[in-house]
Each structure stands twice: as C-alpha cells, then as structure tokens.
C-alpha cells in the first residue's frame, strides 16, 4: 500500500527536465525476474527447512513489481507497455510456479515411468499455462502505469489484478492454487486477516503492500542520474506498511481468539497413524499391500484413544477385496468399547461406482449430523451403521480422467481413476460430543469448499481431519507446503486440523494454525495426542459458506474496472 502524489505534483514533474532512465539489458532483466520468482516460491516453504517466510514473499514480489515496471525498449506506448508487462509477468510467474511444484516431476518420472524430458516438460507446460493469468494482470497494470505514472491507486490496481489472477488459478479448470502467495504468511502478522478474508484476501493485502515497496524502489537511480517516475514516498509507504502489519497483529492477538470457543466437555484423545509405505510398493500384493494390512490392522486393534485415523488409501483395497475375515474383524473391533476409527480407503463397486473415501466405525454404530446425504457407498453388510465420506474435489488425471486424456493415465500407470464425486457438504461424524468432518488430500487446498459445511453454525464441524498420501512426490518440499496449507485452513475456519498421512506431515494443528505435535517424516509411527474442538463461525467461514469466493471476485473486478476504465478514457 502506498500514498501517491496528486495532479499538481504530476504537472510539476512534467514541467521539469527529467533524465531518461537506462533500459536494463534483456538478459539481466530476465535473469532477475527468474530469481525473484524462484525466491517468491521459496517463501511459501523454504526448501532447506520448510518454514514459511512472510518477509521473503513481500520482498520477492516487491522486486517483481520493480522489475516489471522497468523502462520499455523502443518507447512507452500503451501497447508496448502491455506486451512488456505481459512477458515480464509471465516470466516471473513461470519461475515462481515451476519452483513451487517442481515435485510433480517425481510423481510422473519416478512413479509414473515417464521419460525425464517428458515429465519435466509437463511441469513447465502446466506452470506456463497457469502463468498466463499473472501475465495478463502484469500487462494491464504496466499499461495503466505508463499512461498514469503519477496517478493514485497504482498499488491498489496491482493488488486487484493479482487477486483476480490468483482466483482464476484457484477456480478455473477445477483449480490448482497450490503455493498461493498468502500461504507464506501463515506465521506472519498478515495471518490475522485469514479468519476475515481467507488466503486470497491475504494475498490481496500482501500484493498491495509489495506494490508500495516496489514503487518506492523506482526512486532508486538507474543511471544517467535518472529514476523511474513514482507516486510513492518512502515515509508514506513505511507508515502504511507498518499500519498494515500492525492491524494484522492486533487481529491475530486480540480479536481472532474471541471468534470461536471450546466445544465438548473435554479434549478428544487421538491416534494418527503414519505407515510410510513407499509409493512404488503401495499397490504390490506381496509388498506394500501386505505390509499395510498387517501394520494398520495391528495398530487399529491395539488403539486405546477416542479416535484413531489412518491415511488416504492406507488400506489400498476395496473392502470386498480384503482377505477373508479382515473387514469383519475391524467391524467387530469397533462395534464395542470406547474407540472410533476413520479409515482412508477406496470404496464402492462396479454398479454404484467407486470413490476415494473415508469409512468410519464407532461403538453402537455411527451417528451423523448436517450435510447433504448422498447415495451410500457400496460397503459389505454390517450389523451396525457405518460412516462414509466420498472425496468431492477430485484430482485431474489421478481420480478422474478429462475427456481425451486416457492415454496420459495409461502412461502414468495409475491404478486408480474415474472416481465418483462426493457432495460438497457431507454429514459430520458425531463422536464424543464433537462433529468431525474429514477431507482427503488436496481438498484442504480449497478453503471455500471446506467452508460450505459452516452454513448452519449449530451443525458446523468442530474438528477437521485431513487424510493424505504425499508419497507420490517423495521427500520434497511438497510435504512442508501441504502442512502450511492445512494450517491456513485451521486459521481461516477457526478449527483444529488432524493430519494423518502416509509419509508426512502427520500432525495435530490447533484452531490458530499452530502445530502442536508432528511425527518425523518418512518414518512408520503413531502420533498420540489430544485435540480441543471449537464452536463458533469465523467471518470468512460465514460468507464463504453462503457466497463462495464471490465477494473477492467482486472486489477485484470492481477495483480493476474502475481504474482501468480511466486508461480507456485517456
């Protein structure tokens, strides 16, 4: 955010002789944009430690703004400015996104058997396509700035266009918002805005902040005694920057704790299982399948906590495919006593379709509340009612096959595909005075979809449970990135998040996004702990449950339309 000088100063500047700024060599500008984009990716989860670095996100994006705004060779016409901004924004975003989800290469090459050049090319192609949203935003912004170098609200326009680009990436073509800028602030004071605005709202505030810093950098000399025309003043920029950080801190420390309250009469004792089954062995009948059935079966049988949770497809077979008496033994185990279980596994049959599911068992049969009840998954006959949750947001190519892409799935040698889609808001499991809502794998990437369960406060979840299998991506920063995604959902919704994963990060996260306990990655282990459920609905959960992301779309579109219309009139 930044103050900008008004028309009088603009006219004075026009009447003053200003040296022409030097144009940076193209190779140097391109290299700097790539470096800034790569550092921006590192801010979401630093590759050598996994921590989120909020300050690096602001500095990297500010550097990106400064670089995108550099003089354009051949003149500063609006068309040239748009083309230059488009290419510069695309290059920054390409470096950012390639560095963010480079680990897709591991799943495609190491486990999918794709040739290295083909797997690498697929990652670059995906990043290149998603970068077009940011390229368009940068092009429009630079064209506006060239026409109005001293006009107010340039930073606000950048933030609005950035917000629209982030929303497009997160929504269009099923959405893939992995590594959105707001996640870098999960440990920073801007996370105070999460229960109000969500992760995209944090990204909007951060972009406005970074644009102010970037425009302030334009006052640095570029050669021949010249600098870029800038509306920002160092003092004003610092005042607004510190004010933004201060407001976030006040929300985080003083306001947000009162948005929710403790639910239930005592904490829930939980066991989260991490089987660490290598992905290349996971579906081998005499390898990972046998190990999984033996180890998870033993741990489930010995469980003594209120709730035990196993990861996504931890049991990698349909219930009817399991060895004789295995499923019946599990049903008998949880039909009595004081323990309940949530089991990640596929479910269904050829007639009803298959689903990536979570199956629940509890003494006396499960009870549920709220949500949209859908057709029951085809499970083996049971004497007591069982709970089932079917994954709603499916992964393209892994869980459903886009039209015309069967060849890609065949090349990846994926054993699962074309699952049935569950309802958006499904029933909550009632257990020990808690309302427990599962989500599977990267479903927790879509906060607006999790918020759909908060439309009726009296039946909203009190505890969220994520079951995942990130083994597809090896021992990479994907594990740390996914942990931060779950933490952001906990802050947005004011709910604790239990994470049971195959290889990591298996963790207990409280309602403020703090990791209370976590298992070491790539180890076979059980995490014992307690979790306090929460009642109450955050502002983000309230409006997202009713309107989805529409308020943010409107914010971005209205600001962009009002300011860009001035460019057309000019």
mmCIF file with all atom_site columns, C-alpha atoms in Angstrom, residues 221-340:
data_model
loop_
_atom_site.group_PDB
_atom_site.id
_atom_site.type_symbol
_atom_site.label_atom_id
_atom_site.label_alt_id
_atom_site.label_comp_id
_atom_site.label_asym_id
_atom_site.label_entity_id
_atom_site.label_seq_id
_atom_site.pdbx_PDB_ins_code
_atom_site.Cartn_x
_atom_site.Cartn_y
_atom_site.Cartn_z
_atom_site.occupancy
_atom_site.B_iso_or_equiv
_atom_site.pdbx_formal_charge
_atom_site.auth_seq_id
_atom_site.auth_comp_id
_atom_site.auth_asym_id
_atom_site.auth_atom_id
_atom_site.pdbx_PDB_model_num
ATOM 1   C CA . UNK A 1 221 ? 18.844  5.855   -9.562  1.00 0.00 ? 221 UNK A CA 1
ATOM 2   C CA . UNK A 1 222 ? 19.038  3.729   -12.710 1.00 0.00 ? 222 UNK A CA 1
ATOM 3   C CA . UNK A 1 223 ? 21.876  5.503   -14.492 1.00 0.00 ? 223 UNK A CA 1
ATOM 4   C CA . UNK A 1 224 ? 22.444  8.951   -16.007 1.00 0.00 ? 224 UNK A CA 1
ATOM 5   C CA . UNK A 1 225 ? 21.055  10.424  -12.782 1.00 0.00 ? 225 UNK A CA 1
ATOM 6   C CA . UNK A 1 226 ? 17.575  9.193   -13.686 1.00 0.00 ? 226 UNK A CA 1
ATOM 7   C CA . UNK A 1 227 ? 14.953  7.191   -11.869 1.00 0.00 ? 227 UNK A CA 1
ATOM 8   C CA . UNK A 1 228 ? 11.546  5.835   -12.792 1.00 0.00 ? 228 UNK A CA 1
ATOM 9   C CA . UNK A 1 229 ? 8.588   8.151   -12.144 1.00 0.00 ? 229 UNK A CA 1
ATOM 10  C CA . UNK A 1 230 ? 6.981   7.011   -8.906  1.00 0.00 ? 230 UNK A CA 1
ATOM 11  C CA . UNK A 1 231 ? 3.982   8.180   -6.888  1.00 0.00 ? 231 UNK A CA 1
ATOM 12  C CA . UNK A 1 232 ? 5.266   6.547   -3.695  1.00 0.00 ? 232 UNK A CA 1
ATOM 13  C CA . UNK A 1 233 ? 7.110   8.361   -0.916  1.00 0.00 ? 233 UNK A CA 1
ATOM 14  C CA . UNK A 1 234 ? 9.347   6.402   1.470   1.00 0.00 ? 234 UNK A CA 1
ATOM 15  C CA . UNK A 1 235 ? 7.770   7.918   4.577   1.00 0.00 ? 235 UNK A CA 1
ATOM 16  C CA . UNK A 1 236 ? 4.192   7.317   3.445   1.00 0.00 ? 236 UNK A CA 1
ATOM 17  C CA . UNK A 1 237 ? 4.977   3.796   2.283   1.00 0.00 ? 237 UNK A CA 1
ATOM 18  C CA . UNK A 1 238 ? 6.534   2.919   5.634   1.00 0.00 ? 238 UNK A CA 1
ATOM 19  C CA . UNK A 1 239 ? 3.580   4.353   7.570   1.00 0.00 ? 239 UNK A CA 1
ATOM 20  C CA . UNK A 1 240 ? 1.057   2.316   5.606   1.00 0.00 ? 240 UNK A CA 1
ATOM 21  C CA . UNK A 1 241 ? 3.244   -0.803  5.650   1.00 0.00 ? 241 UNK A CA 1
ATOM 22  C CA . UNK A 1 242 ? 3.680   -0.693  9.412   1.00 0.00 ? 242 UNK A CA 1
ATOM 23  C CA . UNK A 1 243 ? -0.012  0.097   9.817   1.00 0.00 ? 243 UNK A CA 1
ATOM 24  C CA . UNK A 1 244 ? -0.978  -2.966  7.770   1.00 0.00 ? 244 UNK A CA 1
ATOM 25  C CA . UNK A 1 245 ? 1.326   -5.247  9.743   1.00 0.00 ? 245 UNK A CA 1
ATOM 26  C CA . UNK A 1 246 ? 0.102   -3.705  12.990  1.00 0.00 ? 246 UNK A CA 1
ATOM 27  C CA . UNK A 1 247 ? -3.564  -4.236  12.127  1.00 0.00 ? 247 UNK A CA 1
ATOM 28  C CA . UNK A 1 248 ? -2.852  -7.851  11.243  1.00 0.00 ? 248 UNK A CA 1
ATOM 29  C CA . UNK A 1 249 ? -1.081  -8.319  14.571  1.00 0.00 ? 249 UNK A CA 1
ATOM 30  C CA . UNK A 1 250 ? -3.980  -6.775  16.519  1.00 0.00 ? 250 UNK A CA 1
ATOM 31  C CA . UNK A 1 251 ? -6.444  -9.078  14.771  1.00 0.00 ? 251 UNK A CA 1
ATOM 32  C CA . UNK A 1 252 ? -4.197  -12.083 15.346  1.00 0.00 ? 252 UNK A CA 1
ATOM 33  C CA . UNK A 1 253 ? -3.546  -11.486 19.048  1.00 0.00 ? 253 UNK A CA 1
ATOM 34  C CA . UNK A 1 254 ? -6.587  -9.597  20.360  1.00 0.00 ? 254 UNK A CA 1
ATOM 35  C CA . UNK A 1 255 ? -9.602  -10.118 18.093  1.00 0.00 ? 255 UNK A CA 1
ATOM 36  C CA . UNK A 1 256 ? -9.416  -13.537 16.442  1.00 0.00 ? 256 UNK A CA 1
ATOM 37  C CA . UNK A 1 257 ? -9.151  -15.602 19.669  1.00 0.00 ? 257 UNK A CA 1
ATOM 38  C CA . UNK A 1 258 ? -12.685 -14.479 20.531  1.00 0.00 ? 258 UNK A CA 1
ATOM 39  C CA . UNK A 1 259 ? -14.218 -15.651 17.255  1.00 0.00 ? 259 UNK A CA 1
ATOM 40  C CA . UNK A 1 260 ? -14.524 -19.274 18.411  1.00 0.00 ? 260 UNK A CA 1
ATOM 41  C CA . UNK A 1 261 ? -14.912 -21.128 21.698  1.00 0.00 ? 261 UNK A CA 1
ATOM 42  C CA . UNK A 1 262 ? -14.155 -24.564 23.102  1.00 0.00 ? 262 UNK A CA 1
ATOM 43  C CA . UNK A 1 263 ? -16.571 -27.357 22.144  1.00 0.00 ? 263 UNK A CA 1
ATOM 44  C CA . UNK A 1 264 ? -17.301 -30.517 24.084  1.00 0.00 ? 264 UNK A CA 1
ATOM 45  C CA . UNK A 1 265 ? -16.667 -31.303 27.716  1.00 0.00 ? 265 UNK A CA 1
ATOM 46  C CA . UNK A 1 266 ? -13.069 -32.497 27.291  1.00 0.00 ? 266 UNK A CA 1
ATOM 47  C CA . UNK A 1 267 ? -10.321 -32.765 24.673  1.00 0.00 ? 267 UNK A CA 1
ATOM 48  C CA . UNK A 1 268 ? -10.543 -35.643 22.220  1.00 0.00 ? 268 UNK A CA 1
ATOM 49  C CA . UNK A 1 269 ? -7.757  -38.221 22.582  1.00 0.00 ? 269 UNK A CA 1
ATOM 50  C CA . UNK A 1 270 ? -6.498  -39.206 19.137  1.00 0.00 ? 270 UNK A CA 1
ATOM 51  C CA . UNK A 1 271 ? -4.066  -41.553 17.407  1.00 0.00 ? 271 UNK A CA 1
ATOM 52  C CA . UNK A 1 272 ? -2.828  -40.622 13.931  1.00 0.00 ? 272 UNK A CA 1
ATOM 53  C CA . UNK A 1 273 ? -1.119  -43.432 12.006  1.00 0.00 ? 273 UNK A CA 1
ATOM 54  C CA . UNK A 1 274 ? 1.720   -42.892 9.528   1.00 0.00 ? 274 UNK A CA 1
ATOM 55  C CA . UNK A 1 275 ? 2.507   -46.128 7.688   1.00 0.00 ? 275 UNK A CA 1
ATOM 56  C CA . UNK A 1 276 ? 5.361   -44.855 5.478   1.00 0.00 ? 276 UNK A CA 1
ATOM 57  C CA . UNK A 1 277 ? 4.588   -47.318 2.687   1.00 0.00 ? 277 UNK A CA 1
ATOM 58  C CA . UNK A 1 278 ? 6.821   -46.477 -0.325  1.00 0.00 ? 278 UNK A CA 1
ATOM 59  C CA . UNK A 1 279 ? 4.728   -45.415 -3.296  1.00 0.00 ? 279 UNK A CA 1
ATOM 60  C CA . UNK A 1 280 ? 6.407   -47.889 -5.650  1.00 0.00 ? 280 UNK A CA 1
ATOM 61  C CA . UNK A 1 281 ? 5.361   -50.720 -3.288  1.00 0.00 ? 281 UNK A CA 1
ATOM 62  C CA . UNK A 1 282 ? 1.946   -49.436 -2.238  1.00 0.00 ? 282 UNK A CA 1
ATOM 63  C CA . UNK A 1 283 ? -0.135  -51.493 -4.674  1.00 0.00 ? 283 UNK A CA 1
ATOM 64  C CA . UNK A 1 284 ? 2.048   -54.631 -4.814  1.00 0.00 ? 284 UNK A CA 1
ATOM 65  C CA . UNK A 1 285 ? 0.016   -57.551 -3.378  1.00 0.00 ? 285 UNK A CA 1
ATOM 66  C CA . UNK A 1 286 ? 3.006   -59.201 -1.715  1.00 0.00 ? 286 UNK A CA 1
ATOM 67  C CA . UNK A 1 287 ? 4.716   -55.919 -0.875  1.00 0.00 ? 287 UNK A CA 1
ATOM 68  C CA . UNK A 1 288 ? 3.102   -52.706 0.290   1.00 0.00 ? 288 UNK A CA 1
ATOM 69  C CA . UNK A 1 289 ? -0.419  -54.127 0.389   1.00 0.00 ? 289 UNK A CA 1
ATOM 70  C CA . UNK A 1 290 ? 0.579   -56.915 2.751   1.00 0.00 ? 290 UNK A CA 1
ATOM 71  C CA . UNK A 1 291 ? 2.647   -54.575 4.948   1.00 0.00 ? 291 UNK A CA 1
ATOM 72  C CA . UNK A 1 292 ? -0.203  -52.058 5.130   1.00 0.00 ? 292 UNK A CA 1
ATOM 73  C CA . UNK A 1 293 ? -2.814  -54.643 6.071   1.00 0.00 ? 293 UNK A CA 1
ATOM 74  C CA . UNK A 1 294 ? -0.609  -56.123 8.784   1.00 0.00 ? 294 UNK A CA 1
ATOM 75  C CA . UNK A 1 295 ? 0.659   -52.879 10.320  1.00 0.00 ? 295 UNK A CA 1
ATOM 76  C CA . UNK A 1 296 ? -2.540  -50.848 10.168  1.00 0.00 ? 296 UNK A CA 1
ATOM 77  C CA . UNK A 1 297 ? -4.557  -53.858 11.310  1.00 0.00 ? 297 UNK A CA 1
ATOM 78  C CA . UNK A 1 298 ? -2.306  -54.308 14.344  1.00 0.00 ? 298 UNK A CA 1
ATOM 79  C CA . UNK A 1 299 ? -2.422  -50.615 15.275  1.00 0.00 ? 299 UNK A CA 1
ATOM 80  C CA . UNK A 1 300 ? -6.192  -50.424 14.879  1.00 0.00 ? 300 UNK A CA 1
ATOM 81  C CA . UNK A 1 301 ? -6.597  -53.487 17.048  1.00 0.00 ? 301 UNK A CA 1
ATOM 82  C CA . UNK A 1 302 ? -4.409  -52.019 19.791  1.00 0.00 ? 302 UNK A CA 1
ATOM 83  C CA . UNK A 1 303 ? -5.878  -48.498 19.729  1.00 0.00 ? 303 UNK A CA 1
ATOM 84  C CA . UNK A 1 304 ? -6.836  -47.050 23.105  1.00 0.00 ? 304 UNK A CA 1
ATOM 85  C CA . UNK A 1 305 ? -7.710  -43.446 22.168  1.00 0.00 ? 305 UNK A CA 1
ATOM 86  C CA . UNK A 1 306 ? -11.116 -41.916 21.464  1.00 0.00 ? 306 UNK A CA 1
ATOM 87  C CA . UNK A 1 307 ? -10.388 -41.686 17.744  1.00 0.00 ? 307 UNK A CA 1
ATOM 88  C CA . UNK A 1 308 ? -7.833  -43.386 15.508  1.00 0.00 ? 308 UNK A CA 1
ATOM 89  C CA . UNK A 1 309 ? -7.230  -42.134 11.961  1.00 0.00 ? 309 UNK A CA 1
ATOM 90  C CA . UNK A 1 310 ? -5.319  -43.783 9.118   1.00 0.00 ? 310 UNK A CA 1
ATOM 91  C CA . UNK A 1 311 ? -4.207  -42.001 5.899   1.00 0.00 ? 311 UNK A CA 1
ATOM 92  C CA . UNK A 1 312 ? -5.721  -41.751 2.435   1.00 0.00 ? 312 UNK A CA 1
ATOM 93  C CA . UNK A 1 313 ? -5.960  -45.212 0.808   1.00 0.00 ? 313 UNK A CA 1
ATOM 94  C CA . UNK A 1 314 ? -3.932  -46.603 3.709   1.00 0.00 ? 314 UNK A CA 1
ATOM 95  C CA . UNK A 1 315 ? -5.920  -49.783 3.095   1.00 0.00 ? 315 UNK A CA 1
ATOM 96  C CA . UNK A 1 316 ? -5.293  -49.912 -0.670  1.00 0.00 ? 316 UNK A CA 1
ATOM 97  C CA . UNK A 1 317 ? -8.097  -52.359 -1.469  1.00 0.00 ? 317 UNK A CA 1
ATOM 98  C CA . UNK A 1 318 ? -11.862 -52.297 -1.663  1.00 0.00 ? 318 UNK A CA 1
ATOM 99  C CA . UNK A 1 319 ? -13.486 -53.826 1.445   1.00 0.00 ? 319 UNK A CA 1
ATOM 100 C CA . UNK A 1 320 ? -14.829 -56.739 -0.598  1.00 0.00 ? 320 UNK A CA 1
ATOM 101 C CA . UNK A 1 321 ? -11.300 -57.447 -1.906  1.00 0.00 ? 321 UNK A CA 1
ATOM 102 C CA . UNK A 1 322 ? -9.756  -57.783 1.551   1.00 0.00 ? 322 UNK A CA 1
ATOM 103 C CA . UNK A 1 323 ? -8.658  -61.183 2.894   1.00 0.00 ? 323 UNK A CA 1
ATOM 104 C CA . UNK A 1 324 ? -11.442 -63.255 4.486   1.00 0.00 ? 324 UNK A CA 1
ATOM 105 C CA . UNK A 1 325 ? -12.471 -62.027 7.933   1.00 0.00 ? 325 UNK A CA 1
ATOM 106 C CA . UNK A 1 326 ? -10.225 -58.880 7.797   1.00 0.00 ? 326 UNK A CA 1
ATOM 107 C CA . UNK A 1 327 ? -13.118 -56.452 7.358   1.00 0.00 ? 327 UNK A CA 1
ATOM 108 C CA . UNK A 1 328 ? -15.320 -58.394 9.752   1.00 0.00 ? 328 UNK A CA 1
ATOM 109 C CA . UNK A 1 329 ? -12.559 -58.236 12.363  1.00 0.00 ? 329 UNK A CA 1
ATOM 110 C CA . UNK A 1 330 ? -12.388 -54.439 12.027  1.00 0.00 ? 330 UNK A CA 1
ATOM 111 C CA . UNK A 1 331 ? -16.162 -54.155 12.309  1.00 0.00 ? 331 UNK A CA 1
ATOM 112 C CA . UNK A 1 332 ? -16.165 -56.314 15.432  1.00 0.00 ? 332 UNK A CA 1
ATOM 113 C CA . UNK A 1 333 ? -13.241 -54.359 16.937  1.00 0.00 ? 333 UNK A CA 1
ATOM 114 C CA . UNK A 1 334 ? -15.060 -51.015 16.777  1.00 0.00 ? 334 UNK A CA 1
ATOM 115 C CA . UNK A 1 335 ? -18.577 -52.321 17.465  1.00 0.00 ? 335 UNK A CA 1
ATOM 116 C CA . UNK A 1 336 ? -17.889 -52.202 21.198  1.00 0.00 ? 336 UNK A CA 1
ATOM 117 C CA . UNK A 1 337 ? -15.632 -50.341 23.591  1.00 0.00 ? 337 UNK A CA 1
ATOM 118 C CA . UNK A 1 338 ? -14.850 -46.609 23.567  1.00 0.00 ? 338 UNK A CA 1
ATOM 119 C CA . UNK A 1 339 ? -12.904 -46.127 20.334  1.00 0.00 ? 339 UNK A CA 1
ATOM 120 C CA . UNK A 1 340 ? -13.946 -44.914 16.887  1.00 0.00 ? 340 UNK A CA 1
#
